[in-house]
Coordinates of C-alpha atoms in Angstrom, one line a residue:
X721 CA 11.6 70.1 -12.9
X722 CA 13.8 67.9 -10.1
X723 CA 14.4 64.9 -11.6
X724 CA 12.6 61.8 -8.7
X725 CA 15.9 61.2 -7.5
X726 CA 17.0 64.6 -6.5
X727 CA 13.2 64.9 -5.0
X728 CA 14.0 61.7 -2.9
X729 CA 16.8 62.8 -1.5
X730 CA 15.5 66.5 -0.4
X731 CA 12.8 64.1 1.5
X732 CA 15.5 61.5 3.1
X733 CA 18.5 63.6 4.0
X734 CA 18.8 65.7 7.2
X735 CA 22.4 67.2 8.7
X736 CA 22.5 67.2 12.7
X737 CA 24.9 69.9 13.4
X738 CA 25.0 69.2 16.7
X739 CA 26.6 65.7 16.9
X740 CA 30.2 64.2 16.3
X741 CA 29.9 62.8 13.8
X742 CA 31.0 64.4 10.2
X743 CA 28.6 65.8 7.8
X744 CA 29.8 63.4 4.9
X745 CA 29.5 60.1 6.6
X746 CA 25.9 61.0 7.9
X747 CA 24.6 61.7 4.8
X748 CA 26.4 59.0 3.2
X749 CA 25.3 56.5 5.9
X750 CA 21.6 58.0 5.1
X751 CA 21.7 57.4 1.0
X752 CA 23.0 53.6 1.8
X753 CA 20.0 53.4 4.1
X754 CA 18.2 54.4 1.1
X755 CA 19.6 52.2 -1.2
X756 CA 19.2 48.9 1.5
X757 CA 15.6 49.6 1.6
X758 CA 15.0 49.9 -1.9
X759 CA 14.0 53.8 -2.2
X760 CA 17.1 54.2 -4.5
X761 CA 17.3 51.4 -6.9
X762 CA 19.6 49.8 -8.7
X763 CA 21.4 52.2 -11.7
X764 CA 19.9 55.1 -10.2
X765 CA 21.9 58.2 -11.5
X766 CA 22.6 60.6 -8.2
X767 CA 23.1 64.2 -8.5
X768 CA 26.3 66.4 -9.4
X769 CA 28.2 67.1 -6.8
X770 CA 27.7 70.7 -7.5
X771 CA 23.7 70.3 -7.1
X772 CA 24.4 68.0 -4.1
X773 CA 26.1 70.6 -2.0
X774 CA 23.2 73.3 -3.0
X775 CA 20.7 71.1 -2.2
X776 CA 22.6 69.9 1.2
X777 CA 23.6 73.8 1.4
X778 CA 27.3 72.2 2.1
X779 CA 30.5 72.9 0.4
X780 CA 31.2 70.9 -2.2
X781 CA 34.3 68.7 -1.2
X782 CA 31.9 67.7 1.5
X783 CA 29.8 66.6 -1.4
X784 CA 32.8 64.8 -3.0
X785 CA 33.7 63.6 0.4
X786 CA 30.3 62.0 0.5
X787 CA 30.4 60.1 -2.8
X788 CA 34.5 59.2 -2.1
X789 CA 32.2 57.2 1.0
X790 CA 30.2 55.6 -0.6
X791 CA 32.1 54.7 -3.7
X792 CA 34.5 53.3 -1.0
X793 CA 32.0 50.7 0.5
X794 CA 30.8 49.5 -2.7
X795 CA 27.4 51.5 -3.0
X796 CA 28.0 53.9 -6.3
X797 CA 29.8 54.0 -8.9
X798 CA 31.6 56.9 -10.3
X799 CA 32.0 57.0 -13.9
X800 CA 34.4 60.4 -14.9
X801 CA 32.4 62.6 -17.3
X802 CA 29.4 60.4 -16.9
X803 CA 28.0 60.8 -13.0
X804 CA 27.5 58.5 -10.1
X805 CA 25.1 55.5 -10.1
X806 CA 23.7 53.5 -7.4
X807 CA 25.0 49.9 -7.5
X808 CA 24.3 47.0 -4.8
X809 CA 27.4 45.4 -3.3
X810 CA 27.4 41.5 -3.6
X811 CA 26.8 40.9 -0.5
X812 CA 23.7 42.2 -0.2
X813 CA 21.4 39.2 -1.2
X814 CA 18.2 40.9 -0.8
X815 CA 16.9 44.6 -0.2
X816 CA 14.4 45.8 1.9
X817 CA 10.9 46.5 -0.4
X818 CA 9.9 49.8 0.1
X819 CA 7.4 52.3 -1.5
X820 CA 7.6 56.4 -1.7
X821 CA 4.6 56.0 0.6
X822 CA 5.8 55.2 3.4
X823 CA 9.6 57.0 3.0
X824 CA 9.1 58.3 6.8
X825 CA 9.8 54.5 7.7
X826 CA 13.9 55.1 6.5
X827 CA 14.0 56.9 10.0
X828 CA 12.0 53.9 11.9
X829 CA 13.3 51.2 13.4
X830 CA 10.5 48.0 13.0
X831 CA 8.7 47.2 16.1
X832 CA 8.1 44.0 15.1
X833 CA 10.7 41.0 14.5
X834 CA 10.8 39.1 10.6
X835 CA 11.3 36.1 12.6
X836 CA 9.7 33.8 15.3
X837 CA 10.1 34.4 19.0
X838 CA 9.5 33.2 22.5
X839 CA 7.1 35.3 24.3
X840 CA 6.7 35.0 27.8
X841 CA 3.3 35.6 29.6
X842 CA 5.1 34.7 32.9
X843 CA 7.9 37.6 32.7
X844 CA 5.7 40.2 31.7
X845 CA 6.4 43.5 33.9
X846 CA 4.1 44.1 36.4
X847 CA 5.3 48.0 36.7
X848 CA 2.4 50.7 36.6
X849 CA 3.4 54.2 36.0
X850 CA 1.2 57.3 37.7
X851 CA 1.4 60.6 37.7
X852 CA -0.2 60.4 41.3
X853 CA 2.2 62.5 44.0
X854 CA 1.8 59.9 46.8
X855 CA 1.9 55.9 46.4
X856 CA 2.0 52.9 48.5
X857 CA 4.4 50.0 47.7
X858 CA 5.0 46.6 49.0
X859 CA 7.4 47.7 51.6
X860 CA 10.5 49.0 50.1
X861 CA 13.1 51.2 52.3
X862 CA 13.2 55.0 51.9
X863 CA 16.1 56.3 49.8
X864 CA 16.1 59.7 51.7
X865 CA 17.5 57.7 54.4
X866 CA 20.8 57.0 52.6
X867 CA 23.3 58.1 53.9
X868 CA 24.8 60.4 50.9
X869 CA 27.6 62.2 51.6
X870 CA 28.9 59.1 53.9
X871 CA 28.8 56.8 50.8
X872 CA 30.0 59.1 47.9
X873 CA 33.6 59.0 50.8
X874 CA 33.2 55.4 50.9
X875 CA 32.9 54.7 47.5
X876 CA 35.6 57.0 46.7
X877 CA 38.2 55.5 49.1
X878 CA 37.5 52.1 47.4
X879 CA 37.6 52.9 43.8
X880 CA 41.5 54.2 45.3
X881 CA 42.6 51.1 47.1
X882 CA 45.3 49.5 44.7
X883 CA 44.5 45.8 45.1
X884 CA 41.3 46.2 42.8
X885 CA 42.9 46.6 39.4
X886 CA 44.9 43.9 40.5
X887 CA 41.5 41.9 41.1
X888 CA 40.2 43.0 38.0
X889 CA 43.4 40.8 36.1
X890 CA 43.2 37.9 38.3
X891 CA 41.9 35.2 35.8
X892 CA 41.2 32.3 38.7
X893 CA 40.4 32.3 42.7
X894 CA 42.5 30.4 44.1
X895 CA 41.6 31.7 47.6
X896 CA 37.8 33.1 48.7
X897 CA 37.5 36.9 47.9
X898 CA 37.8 39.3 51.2
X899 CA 34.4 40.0 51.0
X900 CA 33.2 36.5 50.7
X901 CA 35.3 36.0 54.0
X902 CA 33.4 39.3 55.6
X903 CA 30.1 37.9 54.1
X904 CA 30.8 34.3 55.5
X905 CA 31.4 36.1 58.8
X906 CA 29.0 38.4 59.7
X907 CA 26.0 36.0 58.7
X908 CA 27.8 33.5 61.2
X909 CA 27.7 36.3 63.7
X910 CA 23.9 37.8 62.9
X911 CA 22.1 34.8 61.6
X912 CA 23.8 31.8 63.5
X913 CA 25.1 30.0 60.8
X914 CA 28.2 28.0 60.2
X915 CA 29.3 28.8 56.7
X916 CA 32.4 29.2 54.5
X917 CA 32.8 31.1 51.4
X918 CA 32.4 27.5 49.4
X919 CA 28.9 27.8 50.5
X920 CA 27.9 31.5 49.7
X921 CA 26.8 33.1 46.4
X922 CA 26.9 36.8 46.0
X923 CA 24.8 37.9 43.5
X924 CA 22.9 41.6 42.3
X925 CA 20.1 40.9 44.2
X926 CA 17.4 38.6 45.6
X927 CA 15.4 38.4 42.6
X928 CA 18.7 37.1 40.5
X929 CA 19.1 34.6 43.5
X930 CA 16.0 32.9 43.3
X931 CA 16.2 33.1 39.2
X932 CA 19.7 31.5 39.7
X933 CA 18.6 28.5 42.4
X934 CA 15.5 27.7 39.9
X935 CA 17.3 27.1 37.0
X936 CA 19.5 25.1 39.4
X937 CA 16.7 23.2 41.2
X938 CA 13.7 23.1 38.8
X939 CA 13.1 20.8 35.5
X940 CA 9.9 21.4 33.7
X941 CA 7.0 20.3 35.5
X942 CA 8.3 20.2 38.9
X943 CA 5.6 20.4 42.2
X944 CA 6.7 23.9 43.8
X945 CA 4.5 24.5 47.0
X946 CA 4.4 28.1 48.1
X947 CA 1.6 30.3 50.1
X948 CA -1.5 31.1 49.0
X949 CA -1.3 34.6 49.2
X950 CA 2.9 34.7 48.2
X951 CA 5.4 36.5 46.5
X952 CA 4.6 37.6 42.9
X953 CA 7.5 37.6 41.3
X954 CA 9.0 34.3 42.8
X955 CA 5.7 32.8 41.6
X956 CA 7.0 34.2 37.8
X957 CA 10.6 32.6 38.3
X958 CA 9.0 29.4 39.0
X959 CA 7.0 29.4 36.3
X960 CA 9.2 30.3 33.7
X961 CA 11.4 27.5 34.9
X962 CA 8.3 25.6 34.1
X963 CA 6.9 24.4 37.7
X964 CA 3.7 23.1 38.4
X965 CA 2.6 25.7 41.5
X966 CA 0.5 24.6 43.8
X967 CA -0.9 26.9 46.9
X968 CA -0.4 26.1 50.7
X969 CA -3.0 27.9 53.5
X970 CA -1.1 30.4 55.9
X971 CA -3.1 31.0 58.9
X972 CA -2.1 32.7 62.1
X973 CA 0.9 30.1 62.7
X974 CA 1.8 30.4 59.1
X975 CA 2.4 28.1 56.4
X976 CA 0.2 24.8 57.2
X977 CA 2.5 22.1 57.5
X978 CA -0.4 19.7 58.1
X979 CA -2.3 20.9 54.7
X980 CA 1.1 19.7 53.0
X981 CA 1.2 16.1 55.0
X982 CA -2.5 15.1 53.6
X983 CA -2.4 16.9 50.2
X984 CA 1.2 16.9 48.9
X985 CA 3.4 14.1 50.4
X986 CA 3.0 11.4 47.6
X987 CA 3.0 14.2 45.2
X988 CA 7.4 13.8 44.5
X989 CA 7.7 18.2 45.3
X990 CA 10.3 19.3 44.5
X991 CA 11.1 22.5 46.9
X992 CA 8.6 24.4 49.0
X993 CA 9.0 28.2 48.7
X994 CA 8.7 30.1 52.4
X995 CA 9.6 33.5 54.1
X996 CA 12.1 33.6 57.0
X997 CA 11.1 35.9 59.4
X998 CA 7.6 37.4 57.9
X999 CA 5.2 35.8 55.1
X1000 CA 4.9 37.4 52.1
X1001 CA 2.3 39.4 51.9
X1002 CA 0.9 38.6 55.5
X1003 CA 3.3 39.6 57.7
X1004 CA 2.9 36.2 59.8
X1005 CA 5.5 34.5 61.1
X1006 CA 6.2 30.5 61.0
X1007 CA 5.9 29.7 63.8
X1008 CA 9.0 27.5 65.6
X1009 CA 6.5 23.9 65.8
X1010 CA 6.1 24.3 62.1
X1011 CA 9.6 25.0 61.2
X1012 CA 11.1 22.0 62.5
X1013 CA 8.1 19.9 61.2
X1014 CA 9.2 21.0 57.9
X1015 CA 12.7 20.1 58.4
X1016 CA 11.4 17.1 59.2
X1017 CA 9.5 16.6 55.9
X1018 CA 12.7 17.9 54.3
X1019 CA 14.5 15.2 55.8
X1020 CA 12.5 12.2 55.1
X1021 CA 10.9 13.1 51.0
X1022 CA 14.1 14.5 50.1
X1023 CA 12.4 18.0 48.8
X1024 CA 14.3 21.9 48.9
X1025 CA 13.4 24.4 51.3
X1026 CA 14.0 28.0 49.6
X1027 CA 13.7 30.4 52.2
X1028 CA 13.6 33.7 51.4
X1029 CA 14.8 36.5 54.4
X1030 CA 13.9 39.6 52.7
X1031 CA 13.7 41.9 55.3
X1032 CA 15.8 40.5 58.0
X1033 CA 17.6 43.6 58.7
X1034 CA 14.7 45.5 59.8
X1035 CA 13.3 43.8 63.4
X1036 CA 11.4 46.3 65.7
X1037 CA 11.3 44.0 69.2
X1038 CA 12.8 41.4 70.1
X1039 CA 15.4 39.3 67.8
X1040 CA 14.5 38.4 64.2
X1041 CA 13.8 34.3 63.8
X1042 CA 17.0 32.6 63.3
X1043 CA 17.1 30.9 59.7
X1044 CA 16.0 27.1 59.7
X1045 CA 19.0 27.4 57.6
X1046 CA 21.0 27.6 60.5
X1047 CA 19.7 24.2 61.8
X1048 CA 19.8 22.3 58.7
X1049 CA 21.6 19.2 59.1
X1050 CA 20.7 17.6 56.5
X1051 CA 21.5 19.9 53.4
X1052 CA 17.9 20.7 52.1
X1053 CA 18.0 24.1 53.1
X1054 CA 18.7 27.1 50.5
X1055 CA 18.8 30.7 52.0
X1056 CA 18.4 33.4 50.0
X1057 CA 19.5 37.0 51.8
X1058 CA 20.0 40.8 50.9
X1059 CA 23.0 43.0 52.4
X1060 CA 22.9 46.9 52.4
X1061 CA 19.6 47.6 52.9
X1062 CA 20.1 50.8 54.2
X1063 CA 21.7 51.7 51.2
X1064 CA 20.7 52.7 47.7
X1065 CA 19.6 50.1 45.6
X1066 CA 21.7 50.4 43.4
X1067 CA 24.1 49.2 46.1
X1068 CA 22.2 46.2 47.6
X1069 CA 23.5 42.7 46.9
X1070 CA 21.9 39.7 47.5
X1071 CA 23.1 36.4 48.5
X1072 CA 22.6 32.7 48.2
X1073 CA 23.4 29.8 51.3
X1074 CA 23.2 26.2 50.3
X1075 CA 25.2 23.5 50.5
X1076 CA 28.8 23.0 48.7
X1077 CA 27.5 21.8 45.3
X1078 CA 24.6 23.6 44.7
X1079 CA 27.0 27.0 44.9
X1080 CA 29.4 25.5 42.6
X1081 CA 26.4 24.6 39.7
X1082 CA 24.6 27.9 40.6
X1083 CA 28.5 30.1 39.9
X1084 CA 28.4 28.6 36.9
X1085 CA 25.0 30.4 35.9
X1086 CA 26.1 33.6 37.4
X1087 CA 29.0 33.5 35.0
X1088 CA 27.1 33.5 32.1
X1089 CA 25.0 36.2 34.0
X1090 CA 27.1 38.8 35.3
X1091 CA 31.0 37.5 34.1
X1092 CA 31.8 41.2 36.0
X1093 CA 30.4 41.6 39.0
X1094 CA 30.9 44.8 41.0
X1095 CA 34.5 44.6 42.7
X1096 CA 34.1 48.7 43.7
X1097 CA 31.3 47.5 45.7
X1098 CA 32.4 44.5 47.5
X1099 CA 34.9 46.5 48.6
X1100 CA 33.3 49.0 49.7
X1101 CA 31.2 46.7 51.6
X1102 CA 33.8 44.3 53.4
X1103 CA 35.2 47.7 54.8
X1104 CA 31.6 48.7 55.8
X1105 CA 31.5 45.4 57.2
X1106 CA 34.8 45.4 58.9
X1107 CA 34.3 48.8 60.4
X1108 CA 30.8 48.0 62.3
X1109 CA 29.4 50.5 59.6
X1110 CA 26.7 48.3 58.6
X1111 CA 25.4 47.4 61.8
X1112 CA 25.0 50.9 63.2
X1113 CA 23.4 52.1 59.8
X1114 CA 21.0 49.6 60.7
X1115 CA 20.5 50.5 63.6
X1116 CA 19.6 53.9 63.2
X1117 CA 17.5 53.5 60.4
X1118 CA 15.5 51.1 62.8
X1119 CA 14.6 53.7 65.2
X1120 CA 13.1 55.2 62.4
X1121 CA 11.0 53.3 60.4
X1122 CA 9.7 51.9 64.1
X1123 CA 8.5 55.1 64.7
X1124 CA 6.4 55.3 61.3
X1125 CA 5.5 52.0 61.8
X1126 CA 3.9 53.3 65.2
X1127 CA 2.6 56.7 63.9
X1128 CA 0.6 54.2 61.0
X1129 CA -1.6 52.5 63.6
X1130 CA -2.1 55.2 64.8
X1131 CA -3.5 56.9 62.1
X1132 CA -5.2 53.3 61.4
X1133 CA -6.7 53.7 64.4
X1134 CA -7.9 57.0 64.0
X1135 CA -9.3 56.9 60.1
X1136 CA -10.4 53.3 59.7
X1137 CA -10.8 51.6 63.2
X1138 CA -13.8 50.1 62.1
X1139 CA -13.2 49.6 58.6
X1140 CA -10.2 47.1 58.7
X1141 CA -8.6 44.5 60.7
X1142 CA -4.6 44.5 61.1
X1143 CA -1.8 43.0 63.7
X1144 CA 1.4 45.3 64.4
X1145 CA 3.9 43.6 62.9
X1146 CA 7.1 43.1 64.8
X1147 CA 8.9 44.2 61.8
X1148 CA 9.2 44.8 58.2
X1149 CA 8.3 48.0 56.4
X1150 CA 4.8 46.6 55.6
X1151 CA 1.2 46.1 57.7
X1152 CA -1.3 43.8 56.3
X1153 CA -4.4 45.6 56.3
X1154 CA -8.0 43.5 56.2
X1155 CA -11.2 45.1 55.3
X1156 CA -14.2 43.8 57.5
X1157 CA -16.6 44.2 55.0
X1158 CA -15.3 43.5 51.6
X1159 CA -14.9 46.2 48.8
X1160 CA -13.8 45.6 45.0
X1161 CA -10.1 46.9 45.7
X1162 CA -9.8 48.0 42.3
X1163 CA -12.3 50.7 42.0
X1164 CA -11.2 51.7 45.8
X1165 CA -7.4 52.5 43.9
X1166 CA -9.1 53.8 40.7
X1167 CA -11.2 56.7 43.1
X1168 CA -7.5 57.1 45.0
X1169 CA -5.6 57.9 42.0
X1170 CA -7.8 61.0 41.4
X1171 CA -7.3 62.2 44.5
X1172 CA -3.7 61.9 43.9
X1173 CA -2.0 58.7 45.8
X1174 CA -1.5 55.9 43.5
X1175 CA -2.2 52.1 44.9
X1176 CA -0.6 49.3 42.8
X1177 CA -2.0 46.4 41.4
X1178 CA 0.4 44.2 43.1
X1179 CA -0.2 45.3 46.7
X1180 CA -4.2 44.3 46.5
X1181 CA -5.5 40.9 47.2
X1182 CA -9.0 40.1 46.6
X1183 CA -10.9 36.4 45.9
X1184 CA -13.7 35.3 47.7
X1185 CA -12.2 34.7 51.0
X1186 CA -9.6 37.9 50.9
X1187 CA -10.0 41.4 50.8
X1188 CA -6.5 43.2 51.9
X1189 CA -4.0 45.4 50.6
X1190 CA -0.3 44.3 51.4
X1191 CA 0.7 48.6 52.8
X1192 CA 4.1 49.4 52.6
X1193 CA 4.7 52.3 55.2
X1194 CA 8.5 52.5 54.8
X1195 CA 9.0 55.0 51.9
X1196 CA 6.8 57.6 53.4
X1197 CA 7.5 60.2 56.6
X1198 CA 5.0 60.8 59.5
X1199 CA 3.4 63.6 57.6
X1200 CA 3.2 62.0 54.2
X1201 CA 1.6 58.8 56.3
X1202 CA -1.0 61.3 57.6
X1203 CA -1.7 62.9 54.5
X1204 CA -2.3 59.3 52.6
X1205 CA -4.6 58.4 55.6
X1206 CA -7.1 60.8 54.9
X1207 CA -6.7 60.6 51.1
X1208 CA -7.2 56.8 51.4
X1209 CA -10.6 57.6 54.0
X1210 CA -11.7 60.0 51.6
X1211 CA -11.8 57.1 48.8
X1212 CA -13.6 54.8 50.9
X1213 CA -16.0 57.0 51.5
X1214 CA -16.2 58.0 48.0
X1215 CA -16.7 54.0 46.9
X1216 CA -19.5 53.6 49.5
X1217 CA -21.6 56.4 48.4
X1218 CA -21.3 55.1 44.3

């Protein structure tokens, strides 16, 4: 008979031919394993090293090789004519209790802690996974649209340029980086502003940008006013910086500055959290009255503005609203902003306006964030910059998603005319769609899904006054809008006969 030991071992030991690492130190690093958790105790006598290398079916200097390990680090002892025995290095104070029963747990990492943690209801990922082939989003950009083979010469050229490594072992800024200088520029140029590097951010993305400016701006229990229908994931920032959120009606003229006057003036807020060009998820725009009343009330109580231009590059008529950033006198304003839409994501950055101070305290929580930062990519995008490239890229993806934007209400028009309500937005890659007879949204996505197009959670807004889905259009081509159309009909209609 095997003695337990030699049993034990056939049950914890496995060789994987296939990686780097030598055959002694992985079975050596699997018997300390053993020994840690308390399978091999204390005095434990291990096997020859002739039976070792049967039973491993390795040669046998591997097998000395493996006990040479471990004798080295303190975990055997080898006693000449007597054998090797387990011992327990001082160090180790306590081992981890184990039984033969549950010996498949060597190979398991725990899923839970030994010790107390902080867990967050308010960060809790909101992502849904679906094997559905079609989907609707909030209104993110199409990544086909990239412009591949463009970028991978971009890129290339500025991984080449010499100055970077010399970047990279600069240890202080005594002057503003090139592409703070483009930065500073073309928002001067595209969104009327009068800024210097001293009062730009550049961060990974909007998302970091507001988590940055609220760790900045917001001490537990602080009165944040935002929309009542707004942004999910600012809503999560401010609450994990421990604001007190209260909602703000947005009608047609959107967010009601009067609501704020009678309800909230007395109330010491502390920042009010708005969307430059297009409410989020409405689509409405504030309108130019409102803007400057808010200003005004900015002025006089002493509260932040955050206003958030997430999809300023992407304006179908006319000109996009200017910032109220740009007319803020009075340093209340902070803009937040994304470059490189047009891009991959991977290759966005976002970017924070505010006055002097507030971007020196907010660099010094981006250091502890991202100490790094990306210097291959603002590179690559001060010469974009420079060279007109991000204008025309722009541009052309405009044209574009206009004419999805069109070819949606059209198929609106045709499949639910007198099922929902919507305006044509004047831009953004979204269209807020109303139904005129209200619906429970999530059984409408639940009969969807089988049919193969997936509608998030976060995209449908129901209460006892709303019944709407924010649609983002942007991601998907004339004929995959088409096809979603009728899939999307077909589970109305589905819902209505239940």
């Amino acid at each position: 008979m095997n003695s337990p030991v030699f049993d034990l071992l056939v049950q914890l030991i496995s060789i994987d031919k296939s990686i780097v690492q030598p055959a002694y130190v992985q079975v050596a690093q699997q018997i300390m394993n053993a020994i840690q958790r308390g399978y091999l105790e204390k005095g434990s006598k291990l096997p020859g090293t002739r039976a070792l290398s049967k039973l491993l079916n390795v040669h046998r200097n591997t097998a000395v090789a493996i006990y040479d390990e471990l004798s080295s680090q303190g975990w055997v002892n080898i006693i000449p004519n007597k054998g090797t025995f387990v011992v327990v290095p001082e160090d180790s104070k306590a081992k981890i209790k184990a039984s033969t029963q549950h010996i498949n747990q060597v190979y398991e990492y725990p899923t839970t802690p030994g010790f107390p943690f902080q867990q967050s209801f308010n960060l809790a990922s909101t992502k849904e996974e679906t094997s559905a082939k079609y989907s609707i989003n909030d209104g993110k950009p199409d990544l086909r649209l990239h412009p591949v083979h463009q970028f991978s010469r971009w890129y290339s050229a500025a991984m080449k340029r010499k100055p970077l490594i010399n970047k990279w072992n600069k240890t202080s800024a005594l002057v503003p980086s090139i592409f703070s200088t483009q930065l500073c520029n073309y928002l001067n140029v595209t969104r009327g502003f009068h800024i210097k590097p001293l009062n730009l951010l550049n961060t990974r993305s909007t998302e970091m940008s507001l988590y940055i400016v609220s760790q900045v701006l917001i001490n537990p229990g602080d009165l944040v006013l935002v929309g009542q229908l707004s942004n999910y994931v600012a809503n999560m920032i401010f609450q994990q910086a421990g604001a007190k959120i209260k909602t703000v009606p947005v009608d047609d003229g959107g967010l009601d500055i009067g609501y704020i006057k009678k309800h909230f003036i007395h109330g010491n807020i502390r920042c009010i959290y708005v969307c430059s060009n297009r409410d989020y998820p409405t689509t409405t725009t504030l309108s130019t009255k409102r803007r400057l009343q808010l200003l005004e009330l900015a002025k006089i109580h002493g509260f932040a503005i955050i206003e958030d231009d997430f999809d300023h590059d992407f304006q179908f008529e006319g000109s996009s609203m200017m910032p109220m950033a740009s007319a803020d006198a009075h340093g209340n304003m902070i803009y937040l902003g994304k470059l490189g839409q047009s891009l991959f994501p991977s290759f966005h950055t976002g970017f924070v306006v505010a006055p002097e101070q507030v971007i020196t305290e907010a660099n010094n929580y981006l250091q502890l964030l991202d100490t790094q930062g990306d210097l291959i990519q603002e590179q690559m995008l001060s010469e974009l910059i420079s060279e007109g490239e991000i204008y025309r890229l722009k541009k052309k993806n405009i044209v574009t998603y206009k004419q999805r934007r069109d070819a949606l209400c059209s198929f609106l028009k045709e499949y639910f005319n007198n099922i929902l309500d919507w305006q044509i937005p004047s831009g953004g890659l979204a269209i807020w769609l109303r139904f005129k007879n209200p619906i429970s949204l999530v059984k409408l996505a639940e009969k969807a899904e089988k049919l193969d197009l997936f509608l998030p959670k976060t995209i449908l807004y129901q209460d006892k006054n709303t019944c709407a889905i924010r649609f983002g259009y942007g991601h998907l081509n004339e004929e995959e809008l088409k096809i979603v159309m009728e899939k999307l009909k077909q589970a109305y209609l589905q819902l209505l006969a239940v």
